[in-house]
Tab-separated table of C-alpha atoms in Angstrom:
chain	number	residue	atom	x	y	z
A	1	MET	CA	0.000	0.000	0.000
A	2	GLY	CA	1.456	3.238	-1.080
A	3	THR	CA	4.747	4.312	-2.518
A	4	PHE	CA	6.117	7.781	-2.977
A	5	HIS	CA	9.569	6.903	-4.222
A	6	ASP	CA	10.444	7.526	-7.825
A	7	THR	CA	13.737	5.727	-8.201
A	8	ASN	CA	15.001	2.214	-8.831
A	9	ASP	CA	17.942	2.606	-6.478
A	10	PRO	CA	17.693	-0.302	-4.033
A	11	LEU	CA	19.127	1.878	-1.282
A	12	HIS	CA	16.758	4.785	-1.841
A	13	GLY	CA	14.884	5.477	1.376
A	14	VAL	CA	17.031	3.029	3.331
A	15	THR	CA	18.968	4.207	6.382
A	16	VAL	CA	22.646	3.574	5.685
A	17	VAL	CA	26.026	3.890	7.348
A	18	ALA	CA	28.760	5.503	5.256
A	19	VAL	CA	32.358	5.541	6.433
A	20	THR	CA	34.796	8.211	5.266
A	21	GLY	CA	38.097	8.094	7.107
A	22	LYS	CA	37.507	8.751	10.789
A	23	ALA	CA	33.929	9.867	10.186
A	24	VAL	CA	30.791	7.761	10.096
A	25	HIS	CA	27.655	9.195	8.533
A	26	VAL	CA	24.176	7.795	9.116
A	27	GLY	CA	21.089	8.845	7.204
A	28	ARG	CA	18.508	7.798	4.659
A	29	CYS	CA	20.025	7.323	1.246
A	30	HIS	CA	18.262	9.812	-0.995
A	31	GLU	CA	20.205	9.693	-4.232
A	32	ARG	CA	23.590	8.596	-5.487
A	33	ASP	CA	25.613	8.389	-8.635
A	34	ASP	CA	29.220	7.748	-9.495
A	35	ARG	CA	30.304	11.007	-7.868
A	36	THR	CA	28.132	11.637	-4.845
A	37	VAL	CA	25.910	9.952	-2.302
A	38	VAL	CA	23.231	12.155	-0.753
A	39	LEU	CA	21.839	11.298	2.670
A	40	VAL	CA	18.858	13.039	4.255
A	41	ASP	CA	17.943	13.315	7.938
A	42	ALA	CA	21.551	12.464	8.657
A	43	ASP	CA	24.126	12.696	11.393
A	44	THR	CA	27.910	12.547	11.365
A	45	HIS	CA	30.180	11.237	14.094
A	46	ILE	CA	33.897	11.946	13.886
A	47	GLU	CA	36.610	10.331	15.971
A	48	GLU	CA	39.157	12.903	17.052
A	49	GLU	CA	42.814	12.167	17.764
A	50	ASN	CA	41.907	10.680	21.156
A	51	GLY	CA	39.778	8.084	19.384
A	52	LYS	CA	36.490	9.573	20.576
A	53	GLY	CA	33.957	11.964	19.154
A	54	ALA	CA	32.615	15.162	20.677
A	55	ASP	CA	30.115	13.051	22.626
A	56	GLY	CA	32.876	11.019	24.244
A	57	ARG	CA	31.995	7.889	22.259
A	58	THR	CA	34.031	5.980	19.737
A	59	ASN	CA	32.492	5.502	16.318
A	60	ALA	CA	31.676	1.894	17.250
A	61	GLU	CA	29.932	2.992	20.436
A	62	TYR	CA	28.039	5.665	18.538
A	63	LEU	CA	26.915	3.175	15.893
A	64	GLU	CA	25.906	0.644	18.511
A	65	ARG	CA	23.497	3.165	19.990
A	66	VAL	CA	22.252	4.313	16.602
A	67	ALA	CA	21.643	0.701	15.576
A	68	ALA	CA	19.461	0.209	18.651
A	69	TYR	CA	17.443	3.419	18.656
A	70	GLY	CA	17.932	5.196	15.341
A	71	VAL	CA	19.657	8.429	14.509
A	72	TRP	CA	19.062	11.977	15.662
A	73	ALA	CA	18.815	13.861	12.382
A	74	ASN	CA	21.102	16.860	12.754
A	75	ILE	CA	21.857	17.387	9.069
A	76	PRO	CA	18.863	17.695	6.725
A	77	ARG	CA	20.893	16.898	3.607
A	78	LEU	CA	24.432	15.540	3.534
A	79	THR	CA	26.368	15.126	0.294
A	80	LEU	CA	29.334	12.753	0.375
A	81	GLU	CA	31.895	12.295	-2.367
A	82	ALA	CA	31.505	8.736	-3.640
A	83	ASP	CA	35.218	8.090	-4.014
A	84	ARG	CA	35.812	8.978	-0.376
A	85	ILE	CA	33.321	6.428	0.921
A	86	GLU	CA	35.089	3.332	2.228
A	87	SER	CA	31.934	1.377	2.996
A	88	LEU	CA	28.212	1.906	2.594
A	89	ILE	CA	25.778	-0.551	4.142
A	90	PRO	CA	22.206	-0.471	5.419
A	91	LEU	CA	22.184	0.361	9.115
A	92	LYS	CA	20.106	-2.734	9.838
A	93	ASP	CA	23.023	-4.821	8.583
A	94	TYR	CA	25.486	-3.126	10.899
A	95	HIS	CA	26.559	-5.505	13.656
A	96	PRO	CA	28.879	-3.917	16.208
A	97	GLN	CA	30.771	-7.092	17.115
A	98	ALA	CA	30.713	-8.782	13.745
A	99	GLU	CA	33.318	-8.931	11.046
A	100	PRO	CA	32.429	-6.930	7.937
A	101	ALA	CA	29.847	-8.817	5.931
A	102	ALA	CA	30.841	-10.330	2.635
A	103	PRO	CA	29.546	-8.433	-0.361
A	104	ALA	CA	26.182	-9.722	-1.516
A	105	ALA	CA	24.952	-9.865	-5.051
A	106	PRO	CA	23.367	-6.550	-5.921
A	107	VAL	CA	19.618	-6.522	-6.507
A	108	PRO	CA	18.917	-5.616	-10.104
A	109	ALA	CA	17.383	-2.186	-10.189
A	110	GLU	CA	14.899	-3.307	-12.821
A	111	GLU	CA	13.285	-5.829	-10.475
A	112	PRO	CA	11.580	-4.146	-7.554
A	113	ALA	CA	11.778	-6.531	-4.603
A	114	CYS	CA	9.631	-4.625	-2.160
A	115	ALA	CA	6.667	-6.726	-1.127
A	116	THR	CA	4.506	-3.652	-1.046
A	117	GLY	CA	5.031	-2.976	-4.713
A	118	CYS	CA	7.278	0.039	-4.395
A	119	ASP	CA	10.690	0.390	-5.894
A	120	SER	CA	12.781	-0.192	-2.821
A	121	ALA	CA	14.308	-3.556	-2.163
A	122	GLY	CA	16.041	-5.047	0.834
A	123	VAL	CA	19.737	-5.491	0.172
A	124	GLY	CA	22.662	-6.897	2.036
A	125	ALA	CA	26.073	-5.339	2.398
A	126	GLU	CA	27.734	-4.573	-0.889
A	127	THR	CA	30.583	-2.474	-2.110
A	128	LEU	CA	29.980	0.999	-3.371
A	129	GLY	CA	31.357	0.021	-6.738
A	130	GLU	CA	28.840	-2.788	-7.080
A	131	MET	CA	25.971	-0.567	-6.093
A	132	VAL	CA	27.002	2.232	-8.388
A	133	ALA	CA	27.341	-0.249	-11.201
A	134	THR	CA	23.609	-0.921	-10.997
A	135	LEU	CA	22.784	2.705	-11.579
A	136	ALA	CA	22.622	4.700	-14.725
A	137	PRO	CA	25.240	7.446	-14.564
A	138	VAL	CA	23.767	10.799	-13.707
A	139	GLN	CA	25.471	13.979	-14.712
A	140	GLN	CA	25.460	15.844	-11.458
A	141	GLU	CA	28.362	18.066	-10.713
A	142	THR	CA	29.469	18.904	-7.251
A	143	LEU	CA	32.008	21.221	-5.745
A	144	GLN	CA	35.598	20.007	-5.982
A	145	MET	CA	38.604	20.928	-3.856
A	146	THR	CA	42.216	20.444	-4.806
A	147	ASP	CA	44.513	18.649	-2.378
A	148	ALA	CA	46.220	21.960	-1.619
A	149	ALA	CA	42.922	23.625	-0.758
A	150	GLN	CA	41.863	20.723	1.430
A	151	ALA	CA	45.171	20.739	3.281
A	152	GLU	CA	44.957	24.457	3.926
A	153	VAL	CA	41.348	24.303	5.135
A	154	LYS	CA	42.229	21.405	7.397
A	155	ARG	CA	45.160	23.350	8.814
A	156	LEU	CA	43.094	26.463	9.434
A	157	ILE	CA	40.192	24.592	11.008
A	158	SER	CA	42.436	22.640	13.364
A	159	ALA	CA	43.930	25.953	14.481
A	160	GLU	CA	40.451	27.134	15.446
A	161	SER	CA	40.077	24.260	17.964
A	162	ARG	CA	36.290	24.363	17.666
A	163	PRO	CA	34.723	20.925	17.140
A	164	GLY	CA	32.097	20.809	14.430
A	165	LEU	CA	33.424	23.820	12.583
A	166	GLY	CA	33.159	23.618	8.807
A	167	LEU	CA	34.081	25.729	5.816
A	168	ARG	CA	31.100	27.739	4.655
A	169	LEU	CA	31.136	28.712	1.000
A	170	GLY	CA	28.694	31.281	-0.188
A	171	VAL	CA	27.903	33.623	-3.019
A	172	SER	CA	26.531	37.108	-2.799
A	173	SER	CA	25.806	39.994	-5.093
A	174	GLY	CA	28.749	42.272	-5.662
A	175	GLY	CA	32.205	42.396	-7.106
A	176	CYS	CA	33.138	43.679	-10.504
A	177	SER	CA	31.585	40.686	-12.299
A	178	GLY	CA	28.225	40.523	-10.570
A	179	MET	CA	28.564	37.780	-7.948
A	180	ARG	CA	31.175	37.313	-5.291
A	181	TYR	CA	32.456	34.212	-3.555
A	182	GLU	CA	32.561	34.083	0.212
A	183	LEU	CA	34.507	31.834	2.573
A	184	GLU	CA	34.219	31.616	6.315
A	185	PHE	CA	34.401	29.073	9.087
A	186	ASP	CA	30.996	28.333	10.506
A	187	GLU	CA	28.838	25.683	12.124
A	188	PRO	CA	26.176	23.769	10.167
A	189	LYS	CA	22.776	25.401	9.874
A	190	ALA	CA	19.379	23.930	9.073
A	191	GLY	CA	18.953	23.472	5.339
A	192	ASP	CA	22.662	23.414	4.557
A	193	ASP	CA	24.053	21.162	1.874
A	194	ILE	CA	27.042	19.499	3.481
A	195	LEU	CA	29.917	18.056	1.482
A	196	SER	CA	32.246	15.877	3.518
A	197	PHE	CA	36.004	15.960	3.017
A	198	ASP	CA	38.751	14.336	5.049
A	199	GLY	CA	38.658	16.084	8.413
A	200	PHE	CA	36.142	18.807	7.673
A	201	ASP	CA	32.828	19.575	6.037
A	202	VAL	CA	32.000	22.195	3.449
A	203	LEU	CA	28.727	23.985	4.208
A	204	MET	CA	26.611	25.635	1.534
A	205	ASP	CA	23.188	27.151	1.819
A	206	GLY	CA	20.409	26.651	-0.713
A	207	VAL	CA	21.557	29.628	-2.759
A	208	ALA	CA	25.241	28.784	-2.922
A	209	SER	CA	24.948	25.043	-3.480
A	210	PRO	CA	23.584	25.086	-7.043
A	211	VAL	CA	25.787	28.009	-8.064
A	212	LEU	CA	28.939	26.248	-6.867
A	213	ARG	CA	28.285	22.979	-8.692
A	214	GLY	CA	31.261	22.175	-10.850
A	215	VAL	CA	33.414	24.808	-9.200
A	216	THR	CA	36.892	23.811	-8.016
A	217	LEU	CA	38.385	25.504	-4.993
A	218	ASP	CA	42.165	25.694	-5.187
A	219	PHE	CA	44.818	27.128	-2.942
A	220	GLU	CA	48.090	28.669	-4.026
A	221	SER	CA	50.745	29.373	-1.453
A	222	GLY	CA	54.198	30.950	-1.659
A	223	LEU	CA	55.362	34.412	-2.623
A	224	ASN	CA	53.369	34.495	-5.845
A	225	GLY	CA	50.417	32.502	-4.546
A	226	ARG	CA	47.022	34.159	-4.320
A	227	GLY	CA	45.459	32.075	-1.557
A	228	PHE	CA	42.126	30.401	-2.216
A	229	GLN	CA	40.975	30.510	-5.818
A	230	PHE	CA	37.615	29.532	-7.276
A	231	LYS	CA	37.747	27.973	-10.722
A	232	ASN	CA	34.281	28.091	-12.211
A	233	PRO	CA	33.807	26.422	-15.609
A	234	HIS	CA	30.318	27.884	-15.867
A	235	ALA	CA	31.299	31.495	-15.233
A	236	LYS	CA	30.714	33.612	-18.321
A	237	ARG	CA	33.011	36.275	-16.975
A	238	THR	CA	35.408	36.532	-14.070
A	239	CYS	CA	37.356	39.426	-12.708
A	240	SER	CA	41.121	39.298	-12.703
A	241	CYS	CA	41.342	38.845	-8.969
A	242	GLY	CA	39.107	35.771	-9.145
A	243	ASP	CA	36.896	37.005	-6.335
A	244	SER	CA	33.803	37.620	-8.411
A	245	PHE	CA	32.116	36.115	-11.432
A	246	MET	CA	29.014	36.176	-13.598
A	247	ALA	CA	27.178	32.862	-13.994
B	1	MET	CA	2.836	18.866	4.752
B	2	PRO	CA	0.183	16.195	5.254
B	3	TYR	CA	-0.949	14.101	2.311
B	4	PRO	CA	-4.578	14.334	1.190
B	5	GLU	CA	-6.775	12.385	3.573
B	6	VAL	CA	-8.245	10.336	0.763
B	7	MET	CA	-4.760	8.954	0.141
B	8	VAL	CA	-4.002	7.936	3.704
B	9	ALA	CA	-7.464	6.760	4.733
B	10	PRO	CA	-6.774	3.160	3.601
B	11	MET	CA	-3.556	3.173	5.632
B	12	ARG	CA	-5.505	4.170	8.711
B	13	ALA	CA	-8.238	1.620	8.019
B	14	GLU	CA	-5.711	-1.168	7.631
B	15	LEU	CA	-5.073	-0.835	11.373
B	16	THR	CA	-8.354	0.366	12.791
B	17	SER	CA	-10.235	-2.437	11.056
B	18	ALA	CA	-8.050	-4.848	13.030
B	19	GLY	CA	-9.024	-3.250	16.314
B	20	VAL	CA	-6.071	-0.905	16.734
B	21	THR	CA	-6.905	2.335	18.529
B	22	GLU	CA	-5.950	5.324	16.428
B	23	LEU	CA	-5.013	8.421	18.402
B	24	ARG	CA	-5.735	11.509	16.328
B	25	SER	CA	-4.955	14.308	18.778
B	26	ALA	CA	-2.727	15.099	21.740
B	27	ALA	CA	-5.789	14.805	23.951
B	28	ASP	CA	-6.421	11.320	22.571
B	29	VAL	CA	-2.871	10.323	23.507
B	30	ASP	CA	-3.144	11.769	26.996
B	31	ALA	CA	-6.464	10.064	27.606
B	32	PHE	CA	-5.212	6.748	26.274
B	33	PHE	CA	-2.138	6.774	28.490
B	34	ALA	CA	-3.929	8.060	31.576
B	35	ASP	CA	-3.757	4.427	32.654
B	36	SER	CA	-0.142	3.877	31.720
B	37	ALA	CA	0.307	0.632	33.643
B	38	GLU	CA	-1.085	-1.523	30.876
B	39	SER	CA	1.318	-2.819	28.296
B	40	THR	CA	0.809	-1.167	24.912
B	41	LEU	CA	2.315	-1.573	21.478
B	42	VAL	CA	2.321	1.651	19.486
B	43	LEU	CA	2.940	2.003	15.778
B	44	ILE	CA	4.108	5.381	14.559
B	45	ASN	CA	2.463	5.005	11.170
B	46	SER	CA	3.667	6.750	8.019
B	47	VAL	CA	2.926	6.920	4.308
B	48	CYS	CA	6.263	5.405	3.284
B	49	GLY	CA	5.271	2.400	1.224
B	50	CYS	CA	8.446	0.407	1.566
B	51	ALA	CA	8.669	0.644	5.371
B	52	ALA	CA	5.177	1.314	6.718
B	53	GLY	CA	3.809	-1.039	4.086
B	54	SER	CA	5.561	-3.828	6.011
B	55	ALA	CA	5.140	-2.339	9.482
B	56	ARG	CA	1.352	-2.299	9.386
B	57	PRO	CA	0.845	-5.987	8.535
B	58	ALA	CA	3.660	-6.903	10.945
B	59	PHE	CA	1.863	-5.011	13.671
B	60	LYS	CA	-1.340	-6.915	12.943
B	61	LEU	CA	0.437	-10.278	12.818
B	62	SER	CA	1.925	-9.642	16.247
B	63	MET	CA	-1.548	-9.101	17.728
B	64	ASP	CA	-2.286	-12.816	17.530
B	65	HIS	CA	0.728	-13.916	19.539
B	66	ALA	CA	-0.003	-15.846	22.736
B	67	ARG	CA	1.892	-13.423	24.955
B	68	ARG	CA	1.081	-9.948	23.761
B	69	PRO	CA	0.475	-6.433	25.050
B	70	ARG	CA	-2.952	-5.624	26.425
B	71	ARG	CA	-3.463	-2.673	24.102
B	72	PHE	CA	-2.546	-1.671	20.565
B	73	ALA	CA	-2.490	1.921	19.395
B	74	THR	CA	-1.233	4.026	16.524
B	75	VAL	CA	-0.555	7.620	15.569
B	76	PHE	CA	0.050	8.828	12.022
B	77	ALA	CA	3.308	10.739	11.562
B	78	GLY	CA	3.138	13.555	9.043
B	79	GLN	CA	-0.657	13.528	9.219
B	80	ASP	CA	-1.748	13.903	12.836
B	81	LEU	CA	1.085	16.135	13.918
B	82	GLU	CA	-0.014	16.993	17.462
B	83	ALA	CA	-0.822	13.424	18.314
B	84	THR	CA	2.526	12.224	16.970
B	85	SER	CA	4.438	14.890	18.844
B	86	ARG	CA	2.695	14.017	22.082
B	87	MET	CA	3.213	10.306	21.468
B	88	ARG	CA	6.925	10.891	21.026
B	89	GLU	CA	7.009	12.687	24.344
B	90	VAL	CA	5.362	9.679	25.940
B	91	ILE	CA	7.828	7.288	24.307
B	92	GLY	CA	10.757	9.280	25.629
B	93	ASP	CA	14.285	10.084	24.606
B	94	VAL	CA	14.763	8.160	21.387
B	95	PRO	CA	15.274	9.706	17.955
B	96	PRO	CA	12.005	10.269	16.126
B	97	SER	CA	11.534	7.892	13.232
B	98	SER	CA	8.551	6.740	11.256
B	99	PRO	CA	7.433	4.138	10.903
B	100	SER	CA	8.605	2.797	14.223
B	101	LEU	CA	7.219	0.573	16.945
B	102	ALA	CA	7.283	1.229	20.670
B	103	LEU	CA	6.355	-1.257	23.388
B	104	MET	CA	5.336	0.544	26.560
B	105	LYS	CA	4.722	-0.780	30.057
B	106	ASP	CA	4.109	1.174	33.263
B	107	GLY	CA	4.583	4.374	31.296
B	108	ARG	CA	8.077	3.371	30.193
B	109	LEU	CA	9.512	2.325	26.881
B	110	ILE	CA	10.611	-1.285	27.190
B	111	HIS	CA	11.295	-2.147	23.551
B	112	PHE	CA	11.766	-0.021	20.453
B	113	VAL	CA	11.947	-0.878	16.769
B	114	PRO	CA	13.321	2.081	14.802
B	115	ARG	CA	12.602	2.602	11.124
B	116	HIS	CA	15.863	1.120	9.924
B	117	MET	CA	14.889	-2.242	11.432
B	118	ILE	CA	11.725	-2.174	9.316
B	119	GLU	CA	13.067	-0.950	5.968
B	120	GLY	CA	13.376	-3.625	3.319
B	121	ARG	CA	12.092	-6.429	5.555
B	122	ASP	CA	8.945	-8.480	5.095
B	123	ALA	CA	6.074	-8.283	7.538
B	124	GLU	CA	6.570	-11.825	8.848
B	125	SER	CA	10.183	-11.150	9.863
B	126	ILE	CA	9.265	-7.938	11.636
B	127	ALA	CA	6.364	-9.671	13.366
B	128	ASP	CA	8.648	-12.509	14.485
B	129	ASP	CA	10.957	-9.959	16.103
B	130	LEU	CA	8.000	-8.327	17.831
B	131	LYS	CA	6.736	-11.659	19.143
B	132	ALA	CA	10.200	-12.498	20.442
B	133	ALA	CA	10.259	-9.140	22.203
B	134	PHE	CA	6.837	-9.824	23.738
B	135	ASP	CA	8.110	-13.158	25.063
B	136	ARG	CA	11.243	-11.524	26.411
B	137	VAL	CA	9.966	-8.369	28.061
B	138	LEU	CA	6.289	-8.885	28.883
B	139	PRO	CA	5.227	-10.701	32.039
B	140	GLU	CA	3.582	-14.085	31.583
B	141	GLU	CA	0.160	-12.881	32.671
B	142	GLU	CA	0.015	-10.543	29.688
C-alpha cells in the first residue's frame, strides 16, 4: 500500500552507514551516482585524535546506539563524495561485534523486490562500486577541492580548535563581475548542503549550493600565490582577482 | 505537509479495522495513556510504502501472539502532527523515526523498533521480532 519513491535505487529510502576516514555518517540514502551519495535526515560522528567523538563515544559505540534506537537527524541533507566512501551498508546490517559482511549480489534495479510494490528492495552489504554499477550514470556536478585547498582548510580549522566547525562557501551579489564568492568558518545550519572531506565539512546554503556545482576551490601558497581561488567552468566572466564572477 | 486524507485513509483503516486504537490528537494520547500501567504496542504510522507497508501488517500479525500487550495503538506521523508529537514525548528520549514501533509498560519504553529495522524487511520477519520481544519483556500474565 502506497509508494512515494520515484527511483530504482535499491538503497533509496534506506537508512545507511557511510564511512569516510575517521567519520561515520548515518542517514537515509536519498540519491547517489558515481560522484556523490546524498543522505537526508543524517548525522555525522567523527573520531578525534583521542579516538572519541565530541560526545565522548568511539564511532563503534556511537553506531551501537544508533543501531538500537535510530539516529538523531542533525543534518537535513548531507552530500558525500563517492570516491571517499570506504563502505556503505544499510544500518540494519550493521553488527557492532561482527566482522564486515561479505559483499552480496546486488539486486537488479529493474526488479523491484519490495513486497509492497514500491521500488525499494532489501539489500545486504555490498561495495559501493557494485551498487554504483547498478545505476545509470547521472550527470550531477558537485564542488571540488584540490589537495592543496583541502590541506589548507584542514590546517586552518584545526587551528580554530572548535569541534564541528566547517568551511562555509557562499555567493553574494557584488564584485566587478556581478557575484562574489565568500569563505568563512561556521557551524552547520538547518537546510545546509554538506559536502564531507577528510577532516572537515564544506557547508553551503540553498543559494550557494547550485551556483557552486562544478566549481573547483584551489589554494596557491608561496610568494606568488594568491590564496584560495575559485575555478568556475560555468562562469561567463570573471574578474582578474578571481573574487567575483558572472554565472 | 500532510498528504490528502483520501490517500491515507486506507492506511488508517488497515489498522483500525483490526481493532487498533488510532489516536488523532494530543488529547487522545493523553487520555489513552492516563492508565499507563497496561502494556501497549504503538505504531508510529507513516505513508512510506516500503517501510510502513511492512510495518502495518507486521503489527497486525503480532496481535495474535499468545503473549502480547494488552493494548494496541497508533498515531500517524506527518498527518496527525499533534498526536505524533505528544506520542513521542510519551515514548521518551529516542530519535524520532517513522514508521517505528514502541512497546510501553508502566509508562516506560521497554522495547523499540526504529525505522531502519523495518526498511526492506517483510512483515513476517518484523512480526517474528515483535513476538520475540513480547516473550522476552512482557510478564507471563500478559
